[in-house]
Tab-separated table of C-alpha atoms in Angstrom:
chain	number	residue	atom	x	y	z
A	896	UNK	CA	163.810	119.814	82.997
A	897	UNK	CA	164.467	116.770	80.878
A	898	UNK	CA	162.421	113.630	81.347
A	899	UNK	CA	165.504	111.713	82.443
A	900	UNK	CA	166.320	114.174	85.230
A	901	UNK	CA	162.676	114.229	86.316
A	902	UNK	CA	162.627	110.416	86.478
A	903	UNK	CA	165.840	110.334	88.521
A	904	UNK	CA	164.505	112.928	90.967
A	905	UNK	CA	161.234	111.043	91.300
A	906	UNK	CA	163.037	107.741	91.816
A	907	UNK	CA	165.212	109.221	94.569
A	908	UNK	CA	162.181	110.771	96.268
A	909	UNK	CA	160.200	107.528	96.138
A	910	UNK	CA	163.186	105.599	97.477
A	911	UNK	CA	163.453	108.034	100.378
A	912	UNK	CA	159.766	107.589	101.200
A	913	UNK	CA	159.984	103.811	101.080
A	914	UNK	CA	163.038	103.860	103.339
A	915	UNK	CA	161.387	106.269	105.766
A	916	UNK	CA	158.138	104.285	105.813
A	917	UNK	CA	159.946	101.137	106.840
A	918	UNK	CA	161.728	102.744	109.796
A	919	UNK	CA	160.089	102.613	113.193
A	920	UNK	CA	159.865	105.766	115.238
A	921	UNK	CA	160.815	105.093	118.869
A	922	UNK	CA	159.327	108.412	120.000
A	923	UNK	CA	156.033	107.735	121.779
A	924	UNK	CA	154.710	111.088	120.580
A	925	UNK	CA	154.940	109.959	116.989
A	926	UNK	CA	156.545	111.718	114.053
A	927	UNK	CA	153.933	114.498	114.141
A	928	UNK	CA	154.264	115.176	117.837
A	929	UNK	CA	150.958	115.159	119.668
A	930	UNK	CA	148.934	115.071	116.434
A	931	UNK	CA	147.999	111.913	114.552
A	932	UNK	CA	148.803	111.548	110.867
A	933	UNK	CA	145.049	111.639	110.174
A	934	UNK	CA	144.720	114.991	111.948
A	935	UNK	CA	147.708	116.358	110.026
A	936	UNK	CA	146.119	115.180	106.776
A	937	UNK	CA	142.664	116.594	107.463
A	938	UNK	CA	143.702	119.840	109.146
A	939	UNK	CA	147.167	120.829	107.995
A	940	UNK	CA	147.672	119.277	104.567
A	941	UNK	CA	144.124	119.437	103.210
A	942	UNK	CA	145.095	122.112	100.691
A	943	UNK	CA	147.499	119.706	99.003
A	944	UNK	CA	144.992	117.109	97.866
A	945	UNK	CA	144.869	118.081	94.169
A	946	UNK	CA	148.649	118.306	93.918
A	947	UNK	CA	148.956	114.929	95.667
A	948	UNK	CA	146.741	113.259	93.069
A	949	UNK	CA	148.441	114.584	89.934
A	950	UNK	CA	152.115	115.455	89.502
A	951	UNK	CA	151.160	117.915	86.758
A	952	UNK	CA	149.019	120.029	89.121
A	953	UNK	CA	150.991	122.824	90.737
A	954	UNK	CA	150.652	122.940	94.549
A	955	UNK	CA	148.691	125.942	95.755
A	956	UNK	CA	150.390	128.684	97.758
A	957	UNK	CA	148.442	127.531	100.829
A	958	UNK	CA	149.640	123.957	100.306
A	959	UNK	CA	153.249	125.112	100.089
A	960	UNK	CA	152.842	127.252	103.213
A	961	UNK	CA	151.400	124.261	105.078
A	962	UNK	CA	154.164	121.927	103.890
A	963	UNK	CA	156.809	124.413	105.034
A	964	UNK	CA	155.381	124.268	108.566
A	965	UNK	CA	155.453	120.457	108.851
A	966	UNK	CA	158.624	118.540	109.719
A	967	UNK	CA	159.924	116.131	107.084
A	968	UNK	CA	159.477	112.994	109.289
A	969	UNK	CA	155.855	113.988	109.859
A	970	UNK	CA	155.312	114.519	106.119
A	971	UNK	CA	156.705	111.058	105.397
A	972	UNK	CA	154.463	109.546	108.073
A	973	UNK	CA	151.400	111.252	106.597
A	974	UNK	CA	152.364	110.247	103.041
A	975	UNK	CA	152.786	106.619	104.170
A	976	UNK	CA	149.632	106.472	106.300
A	977	UNK	CA	146.617	104.326	105.497
A	978	UNK	CA	144.379	107.390	105.801
A	979	UNK	CA	146.333	109.086	103.051
A	980	UNK	CA	145.926	106.106	100.739
A	981	UNK	CA	142.212	105.799	101.572
A	982	UNK	CA	141.438	109.258	100.210
A	983	UNK	CA	142.827	108.168	96.858
A	984	UNK	CA	146.106	110.040	96.969
A	985	UNK	CA	149.186	108.481	95.416
A	986	UNK	CA	152.121	108.578	97.884
A	987	UNK	CA	154.560	108.560	94.949
A	988	UNK	CA	153.033	111.800	93.699
A	989	UNK	CA	152.540	113.315	97.144
A	990	UNK	CA	156.206	112.963	98.054
A	991	UNK	CA	157.052	115.334	95.221
A	992	UNK	CA	155.038	118.191	96.756
A	993	UNK	CA	157.825	119.596	98.977
A	994	UNK	CA	160.161	119.541	95.975
A	995	UNK	CA	157.532	121.219	93.782
A	996	UNK	CA	157.059	123.849	96.507
A	997	UNK	CA	160.830	124.429	96.610
A	998	UNK	CA	160.951	123.286	100.233
A	999	UNK	CA	164.411	124.066	101.674
A	1000	UNK	CA	165.087	120.402	102.552
A	1001	UNK	CA	164.697	119.280	98.920
């Protein structure tokens, strides 16, 4: 894939995250249902840490399986959470994981 196409895809993905992060969720259960974004990060998406730090690292099969089981609004909430940023993960890189896993919504 050319660098230009990659940059456009990344720009669109980052724009989607920024837009999603600024929207409020009126559901009292939160975007991840009964689970907090911290719990989703530490229990469900823990296999994605290396891929979330470096766009050149391919997501593991376990990471892709985990991502496929999490709803997109929940993924955005986790990627935008303070806990996610505190572990040193770059949200701009993390948002590319579903795309790199060939998630059906990307």
